[in-house]
Amino acid sequence: MLRSTAITQGIQRSPNRAMLRAVGFKDSDFKKPIIGIANGYSTITPCNLGLNELSHRSEEAIRAAGGMPQMFGTITVSDGISMGTEGMKYSLVSREVIADSIETACNGQSMDGVLAVGGCDKNMPGALLAMARMNIPAIFVYGGTIKPGKLEGTDLTVVSAFEAVGQFASGKINEEMLIKVEKNACPGAGSCGGMFTANTMSAAIETFGLSLPYSSTMAAEDKEKSESAAMSAKVLVEAVKENICPLDLLTKKAFENAISVIMAVGGSTNAVLHLLAIAKTAGVDLYIDDFERIRQKVPVICDLKPSGKYVTVDLHRAGGIPQVMKILLNAGLLHGECRNIEGKTMNEVLKNVPSCPPENQEVIRPLSNPLYPQGHLAILKGNLATEGSVAKITGIKNTSLTGPARVFESEEDCLKAILDNKIKEGDVVVVRYEGPVGGPGMREMLAPTSAIVGQGLGDKVALITDGRFSGGTYGLVVGHVAPEAAVGGTIGLIKEGDSITVDAHQQLIQLNVDESELLLRKKNWRKPKQRYSKGVLGKYARLVSSSSKGAVTDQS
């Protein structure tokens, strides 16, 4: 029986029916499944600019397929625009708000299924958290990737603008070129164009089978994106009839598939945080060490920005995520028995996908010639991160460094020092009290890391933080250090000039200080006063879990 039956049928429910008639229900509609459309449209960010059109196309297709659509809105925060400001503290928080809002609307109205339409980074994991909580038939429609900007024959992304700031500060480019990059980096609608967080998470959702094949790499402004939205709606109505639910698909093997694909495409560090959160909500025993286990087996085979040459529309032309999955499947690196929202196994979905990538492209490489022989998201542990941390090690020659700590209590202080040319080769930059509790909100450090790369220090400086990194970050960077400084983690005990070792090969992040000295520092450490005591950030700081557990707010 449909969940909406209690609302839409029966004389005792006539007041309910009266209100539904006011929003367009006819007599025949009361026996149809009610399908929610969680519309993330806004003009806050180019990522979400085109979502209204996709939502309305989905609405038409649901109605044509025999469902009754009900559209409602959900929020977004533009990570790229809020980067480097206090506003970025709301970014990860927005993931929870999105999940809460979708769950509240769907369960409050007893909807039978939900189609979520999203664009910016937190739209994807927020929607997946809600889907896992409710476990009603669901599908995700990604708003699509932005097309690359062009300047003097070079492809640009939003990260180009951040790196240009560092290039300008170090005298490598003039102000005129800086403004040219700014004006050409983002040409229209769509999410940031490299394998940054939005495209990483859309790829993971396609791998989970909760979005349609090929949909995760389509350009926002191309006609096929609208067609894919309509087909997604049709598939969802069938899934409601067949009662195919998210927890049928979100198995441990499905998470392992998603991690394998993320490693193969060179995805964002944020995927670790989000997949841990979704798994916890879905009741799947996924741990941070599972990422390292899979990393050891799966090479990086896609040459994508931020550290590579190509953008996501290039990946789409080369065969998209299905082509990557087929290569992994043939190598025994993917579980082919996992199913998708259509009820098909991945073996069936990938049956007609070529075994090898096209010869006339360099975006997807064969396994015999990978970009890197192992995955790029390394899980480091040591006395600086007993619960773990995440290092992204693509695009650099040196994956280990021991050097003196340069300690900063906030992202702003760190960025100022970099732009003032006070960070030198061999330094280990420490940005702390930026974790889930300490920030609060676990800001991304794209501005400092891009400035470091822009100054030519990407291979020569390490940066560690209990905050996060943008999907656009690369270099010897280590984020999600847990326990974080605000709860007494060792990162809060570091002093200026202390020796720190970051070694991705040994999966080590170590403060080279005697244990007796650390115990003394720990005894003298005092928990700082929370920066926010009220409002969304105050509530978040009181509820949020460790980043090693996904930084969720609805579970301990």
Short mmCIF file of N, CA, C and O in Angstrom, two decimals, residues 348-432:
data_model
loop_
_atom_site.label_atom_id
_atom_site.label_comp_id
_atom_site.label_asym_id
_atom_site.label_seq_id
_atom_site.Cartn_x
_atom_site.Cartn_y
_atom_site.Cartn_z
N GLU A 348 24.77 -5.97 -15.82
CA GLU A 348 23.81 -5.70 -16.89
C GLU A 348 23.94 -4.28 -17.41
O GLU A 348 23.89 -4.04 -18.63
N VAL A 349 24.09 -3.33 -16.50
CA VAL A 349 24.21 -1.91 -16.90
C VAL A 349 25.42 -1.71 -17.81
O VAL A 349 25.36 -0.94 -18.78
N LEU A 350 26.51 -2.41 -17.50
CA LEU A 350 27.78 -2.18 -18.20
C LEU A 350 28.02 -3.15 -19.35
O LEU A 350 29.08 -3.11 -19.99
N LYS A 351 27.05 -4.00 -19.63
CA LYS A 351 27.24 -5.07 -20.61
C LYS A 351 27.72 -4.56 -21.96
O LYS A 351 28.63 -5.14 -22.57
N ASN A 352 27.15 -3.48 -22.44
CA ASN A 352 27.49 -2.98 -23.78
C ASN A 352 28.52 -1.85 -23.78
O ASN A 352 28.78 -1.25 -24.83
N VAL A 353 29.08 -1.56 -22.63
CA VAL A 353 30.13 -0.55 -22.55
C VAL A 353 31.44 -1.19 -23.02
O VAL A 353 31.77 -2.30 -22.61
N PRO A 354 32.21 -0.52 -23.87
CA PRO A 354 33.48 -1.10 -24.34
C PRO A 354 34.42 -1.46 -23.19
O PRO A 354 34.44 -0.78 -22.16
N SER A 355 35.17 -2.50 -23.39
CA SER A 355 36.11 -2.95 -22.34
C SER A 355 37.28 -1.99 -22.19
O SER A 355 37.87 -1.89 -21.11
N CYS A 356 37.64 -1.31 -23.26
CA CYS A 356 38.77 -0.39 -23.23
C CYS A 356 38.31 1.02 -23.56
O CYS A 356 37.35 1.20 -24.32
N PRO A 357 38.97 2.02 -23.02
CA PRO A 357 38.59 3.41 -23.35
C PRO A 357 38.90 3.71 -24.81
O PRO A 357 39.74 3.05 -25.43
N PRO A 358 38.23 4.70 -25.39
CA PRO A 358 38.51 5.07 -26.79
C PRO A 358 39.98 5.42 -27.00
O PRO A 358 40.64 5.95 -26.11
N GLU A 359 40.47 5.14 -28.19
CA GLU A 359 41.88 5.39 -28.49
C GLU A 359 42.18 6.85 -28.80
O GLU A 359 43.32 7.29 -28.68
N ASN A 360 41.15 7.59 -29.19
CA ASN A 360 41.38 8.98 -29.63
C ASN A 360 41.22 9.99 -28.50
O ASN A 360 40.81 11.11 -28.73
N GLN A 361 41.54 9.57 -27.27
CA GLN A 361 41.43 10.48 -26.13
C GLN A 361 42.49 10.11 -25.09
O GLN A 361 43.05 9.02 -25.12
N GLU A 362 42.76 11.04 -24.18
CA GLU A 362 43.76 10.80 -23.14
C GLU A 362 43.19 11.03 -21.75
O GLU A 362 43.93 11.08 -20.77
N VAL A 363 41.86 11.19 -21.65
CA VAL A 363 41.23 11.47 -20.36
C VAL A 363 41.21 10.22 -19.48
O VAL A 363 41.58 10.25 -18.31
N ILE A 364 40.74 9.10 -20.06
CA ILE A 364 40.68 7.82 -19.35
C ILE A 364 41.79 6.92 -19.87
O ILE A 364 41.86 6.63 -21.07
N ARG A 365 42.63 6.49 -18.99
CA ARG A 365 43.74 5.62 -19.38
C ARG A 365 43.39 4.15 -19.11
O ARG A 365 42.59 3.86 -18.22
N PRO A 366 44.03 3.23 -19.83
CA PRO A 366 43.88 1.82 -19.49
C PRO A 366 44.60 1.51 -18.19
O PRO A 366 45.51 2.26 -17.77
N LEU A 367 44.22 0.43 -17.53
CA LEU A 367 44.87 0.06 -16.27
C LEU A 367 46.36 -0.21 -16.45
O LEU A 367 47.14 -0.09 -15.51
N SER A 368 46.75 -0.57 -17.68
CA SER A 368 48.16 -0.85 -17.94
C SER A 368 49.01 0.41 -17.97
O SER A 368 50.24 0.34 -17.91
N ASN A 369 48.37 1.57 -18.04
CA ASN A 369 49.11 2.84 -18.08
C ASN A 369 48.42 3.88 -17.21
O ASN A 369 47.94 4.91 -17.69
N PRO A 370 48.34 3.64 -15.90
CA PRO A 370 47.61 4.56 -15.02
C PRO A 370 48.38 5.86 -14.80
O PRO A 370 49.59 5.93 -15.02
N LEU A 371 47.63 6.86 -14.35
CA LEU A 371 48.26 8.12 -13.98
C LEU A 371 49.11 7.91 -12.72
O LEU A 371 50.21 8.43 -12.60
N TYR A 372 48.54 7.17 -11.77
CA TYR A 372 49.23 6.78 -10.54
C TYR A 372 48.90 5.32 -10.26
O TYR A 372 47.75 4.90 -10.46
N PRO A 373 49.85 4.52 -9.80
CA PRO A 373 49.61 3.08 -9.62
C PRO A 373 48.66 2.75 -8.48
O PRO A 373 48.11 1.65 -8.44
N GLN A 374 48.49 3.70 -7.55
CA GLN A 374 47.54 3.51 -6.44
C GLN A 374 46.66 4.76 -6.32
O GLN A 374 46.98 5.81 -6.87
N GLY A 375 45.58 4.60 -5.58
CA GLY A 375 44.67 5.71 -5.38
C GLY A 375 45.34 6.90 -4.72
O GLY A 375 46.41 6.78 -4.13
N HIS A 376 44.67 8.03 -4.79
CA HIS A 376 45.27 9.32 -4.40
C HIS A 376 44.81 9.81 -3.04
O HIS A 376 45.34 10.79 -2.53
N LEU A 377 43.80 9.18 -2.44
CA LEU A 377 43.30 9.61 -1.13
C LEU A 377 43.84 8.67 -0.07
O LEU A 377 43.31 7.58 0.14
N ALA A 378 44.92 9.08 0.56
CA ALA A 378 45.60 8.24 1.55
C ALA A 378 45.10 8.56 2.95
O ALA A 378 44.90 9.73 3.29
N ILE A 379 44.89 7.54 3.73
CA ILE A 379 44.48 7.71 5.13
C ILE A 379 45.73 7.63 6.00
O ILE A 379 46.40 6.60 6.06
N LEU A 380 46.05 8.76 6.64
CA LEU A 380 47.24 8.83 7.48
C LEU A 380 46.85 8.79 8.95
O LEU A 380 45.85 9.38 9.36
N LYS A 381 47.65 8.07 9.72
CA LYS A 381 47.47 8.02 11.17
C LYS A 381 48.80 8.22 11.87
O LYS A 381 49.86 8.17 11.25
N GLY A 382 48.74 8.46 13.15
CA GLY A 382 49.92 8.71 13.96
C GLY A 382 49.50 9.48 15.19
O GLY A 382 48.30 9.66 15.43
N ASN A 383 50.46 9.98 15.96
CA ASN A 383 50.06 10.68 17.19
C ASN A 383 49.36 12.01 16.91
O ASN A 383 48.72 12.57 17.79
N LEU A 384 49.43 12.49 15.66
CA LEU A 384 48.73 13.72 15.30
C LEU A 384 47.30 13.45 14.86
O LEU A 384 46.48 14.37 14.77
N ALA A 385 46.99 12.19 14.55
CA ALA A 385 45.63 11.85 14.07
C ALA A 385 45.36 10.39 14.41
O ALA A 385 45.40 9.53 13.54
N THR A 386 45.07 10.13 15.67
CA THR A 386 44.85 8.74 16.09
C THR A 386 43.58 8.15 15.48
O THR A 386 43.47 6.94 15.29
N GLU A 387 42.60 9.01 15.14
CA GLU A 387 41.38 8.54 14.48
C GLU A 387 41.51 8.57 12.96
O GLU A 387 40.64 8.07 12.25
N GLY A 388 42.58 9.18 12.47
CA GLY A 388 42.81 9.24 11.04
C GLY A 388 42.73 10.63 10.47
O GLY A 388 42.24 11.58 11.09
N SER A 389 43.25 10.77 9.25
CA SER A 389 43.21 12.01 8.48
C SER A 389 43.26 11.61 7.01
O SER A 389 43.55 10.46 6.67
N VAL A 390 42.98 12.56 6.14
CA VAL A 390 42.89 12.27 4.71
C VAL A 390 43.87 13.14 3.95
O VAL A 390 43.81 14.38 4.03
N ALA A 391 44.77 12.51 3.20
CA ALA A 391 45.74 13.23 2.38
C ALA A 391 45.41 13.04 0.91
O ALA A 391 45.11 11.93 0.47
N LYS A 392 45.46 14.12 0.15
CA LYS A 392 45.29 14.05 -1.30
C LYS A 392 46.66 14.24 -1.93
O LYS A 392 47.28 15.29 -1.74
N ILE A 393 47.13 13.25 -2.66
CA ILE A 393 48.55 13.24 -3.06
C ILE A 393 48.73 13.22 -4.57
O ILE A 393 49.76 12.79 -5.08
N THR A 394 47.73 13.71 -5.31
CA THR A 394 47.89 13.83 -6.76
C THR A 394 48.58 15.13 -7.11
O THR A 394 48.51 16.13 -6.40
N GLY A 395 49.25 15.13 -8.26
CA GLY A 395 49.82 16.36 -8.80
C GLY A 395 51.10 16.81 -8.12
O GLY A 395 51.53 17.94 -8.32
N ILE A 396 51.73 15.94 -7.31
CA ILE A 396 52.96 16.32 -6.61
C ILE A 396 54.02 15.23 -6.79
O ILE A 396 53.71 14.06 -6.98
N LYS A 397 55.28 15.65 -6.74
CA LYS A 397 56.39 14.70 -6.87
C LYS A 397 56.76 14.10 -5.53
O LYS A 397 57.14 12.93 -5.44
N ASN A 398 56.69 14.92 -4.48
CA ASN A 398 57.12 14.46 -3.16
C ASN A 398 55.90 14.18 -2.29
O ASN A 398 55.07 15.06 -2.07
N THR A 399 55.79 12.97 -1.79
CA THR A 399 54.65 12.59 -0.96
C THR A 399 55.04 12.45 0.51
O THR A 399 54.28 11.91 1.31
N SER A 400 56.22 12.93 0.86
CA SER A 400 56.62 12.94 2.26
C SER A 400 57.44 14.20 2.54
O SER A 400 58.14 14.71 1.66
N LEU A 401 57.31 14.69 3.75
CA LEU A 401 58.03 15.89 4.15
C LEU A 401 58.13 15.93 5.66
O LEU A 401 57.15 15.66 6.36
N THR A 402 59.30 16.25 6.16
CA THR A 402 59.50 16.55 7.58
C THR A 402 60.02 17.97 7.69
O THR A 402 61.01 18.32 7.05
N GLY A 403 59.31 18.78 8.46
CA GLY A 403 59.72 20.17 8.54
C GLY A 403 59.15 20.86 9.76
O GLY A 403 58.39 20.27 10.53
N PRO A 404 59.50 22.13 9.93
CA PRO A 404 59.03 22.89 11.09
C PRO A 404 57.58 23.33 10.95
O PRO A 404 57.13 23.70 9.85
N ALA A 405 56.87 23.29 12.06
CA ALA A 405 55.47 23.70 12.06
C ALA A 405 55.35 25.22 12.00
O ALA A 405 56.04 25.93 12.71
N ARG A 406 54.44 25.66 11.12
CA ARG A 406 54.03 27.07 11.09
C ARG A 406 52.55 27.07 11.50
O ARG A 406 51.69 26.64 10.73
N VAL A 407 52.27 27.51 12.71
CA VAL A 407 50.97 27.28 13.33
C VAL A 407 50.06 28.50 13.20
O VAL A 407 50.45 29.63 13.53
N PHE A 408 48.82 28.25 12.75
CA PHE A 408 47.82 29.29 12.61
C PHE A 408 46.50 28.83 13.23
O PHE A 408 46.11 27.67 13.08
N GLU A 409 45.85 29.75 13.92
CA GLU A 409 44.60 29.42 14.62
C GLU A 409 43.36 29.62 13.75
O GLU A 409 42.26 29.39 14.21
N SER A 410 43.56 30.07 12.51
CA SER A 410 42.43 30.25 11.60
C SER A 410 42.94 30.29 10.18
O SER A 410 44.13 30.54 9.92
N GLU A 411 42.02 30.06 9.24
CA GLU A 411 42.36 30.11 7.82
C GLU A 411 42.81 31.50 7.41
O GLU A 411 43.75 31.66 6.62
N GLU A 412 42.15 32.53 7.94
CA GLU A 412 42.49 33.90 7.55
C GLU A 412 43.94 34.24 7.89
O GLU A 412 44.65 34.85 7.07
N ASP A 413 44.38 33.86 9.10
CA ASP A 413 45.77 34.15 9.50
C ASP A 413 46.76 33.41 8.60
O ASP A 413 47.80 33.96 8.23
N CYS A 414 46.40 32.19 8.25
CA CYS A 414 47.27 31.39 7.38
C CYS A 414 47.38 32.03 6.00
O CYS A 414 48.49 32.18 5.46
N LEU A 415 46.25 32.41 5.41
CA LEU A 415 46.27 32.98 4.07
C LEU A 415 47.08 34.27 4.03
O LEU A 415 47.84 34.51 3.08
N LYS A 416 46.95 35.09 5.06
CA LYS A 416 47.70 36.35 5.10
C LYS A 416 49.20 36.08 5.08
O LYS A 416 49.96 36.75 4.36
N ALA A 417 49.63 35.07 5.85
CA ALA A 417 51.06 34.75 5.89
C ALA A 417 51.56 34.25 4.53
O ALA A 417 52.67 34.59 4.09
N ILE A 418 50.73 33.47 3.83
CA ILE A 418 51.12 32.97 2.52
C ILE A 418 51.24 34.12 1.52
O ILE A 418 52.24 34.24 0.80
N LEU A 419 50.24 34.98 1.49
CA LEU A 419 50.26 36.09 0.54
C LEU A 419 51.34 37.12 0.86
O LEU A 419 51.80 37.85 -0.02
N ASP A 420 51.76 37.15 2.13
CA ASP A 420 52.87 38.02 2.53
C ASP A 420 54.22 37.35 2.33
O ASP A 420 55.26 37.87 2.77
N ASN A 421 54.21 36.18 1.67
CA ASN A 421 55.44 35.42 1.34
C ASN A 421 56.23 35.02 2.58
O ASN A 421 57.46 34.98 2.57
N LYS A 422 55.51 34.67 3.66
CA LYS A 422 56.16 34.26 4.90
C LYS A 422 56.27 32.75 5.05
O LYS A 422 56.84 32.26 6.03
N ILE A 423 55.68 31.99 4.11
CA ILE A 423 55.79 30.53 4.13
C ILE A 423 56.90 30.13 3.17
O ILE A 423 56.93 30.54 2.01
N LYS A 424 57.82 29.30 3.66
CA LYS A 424 59.01 28.94 2.89
C LYS A 424 59.05 27.44 2.59
O LYS A 424 58.37 26.64 3.22
N GLU A 425 59.85 27.09 1.62
CA GLU A 425 60.03 25.70 1.24
C GLU A 425 60.41 24.85 2.46
O GLU A 425 61.27 25.25 3.25
N GLY A 426 59.75 23.72 2.62
CA GLY A 426 60.03 22.81 3.74
C GLY A 426 59.15 23.00 4.95
O GLY A 426 59.16 22.17 5.87
N ASP A 427 58.35 24.07 4.97
CA ASP A 427 57.45 24.32 6.11
C ASP A 427 56.28 23.33 6.11
O ASP A 427 55.82 22.87 5.06
N VAL A 428 55.80 23.04 7.32
CA VAL A 428 54.55 22.30 7.48
C VAL A 428 53.54 23.27 8.10
O VAL A 428 53.63 23.62 9.28
N VAL A 429 52.62 23.74 7.28
CA VAL A 429 51.63 24.72 7.71
C VAL A 429 50.52 23.99 8.47
O VAL A 429 49.97 23.00 7.99
N VAL A 430 50.20 24.50 9.65
CA VAL A 430 49.16 23.90 10.50
C VAL A 430 48.03 24.91 10.67
O VAL A 430 48.24 26.01 11.16
N VAL A 431 46.82 24.54 10.24
CA VAL A 431 45.64 25.38 10.44
C VAL A 431 44.68 24.60 11.33
O VAL A 431 44.17 23.56 10.94
N ARG A 432 44.46 25.10 12.54
CA ARG A 432 43.68 24.33 13.51
C ARG A 432 42.51 25.15 14.07
O ARG A 432 42.35 26.32 13.76
#
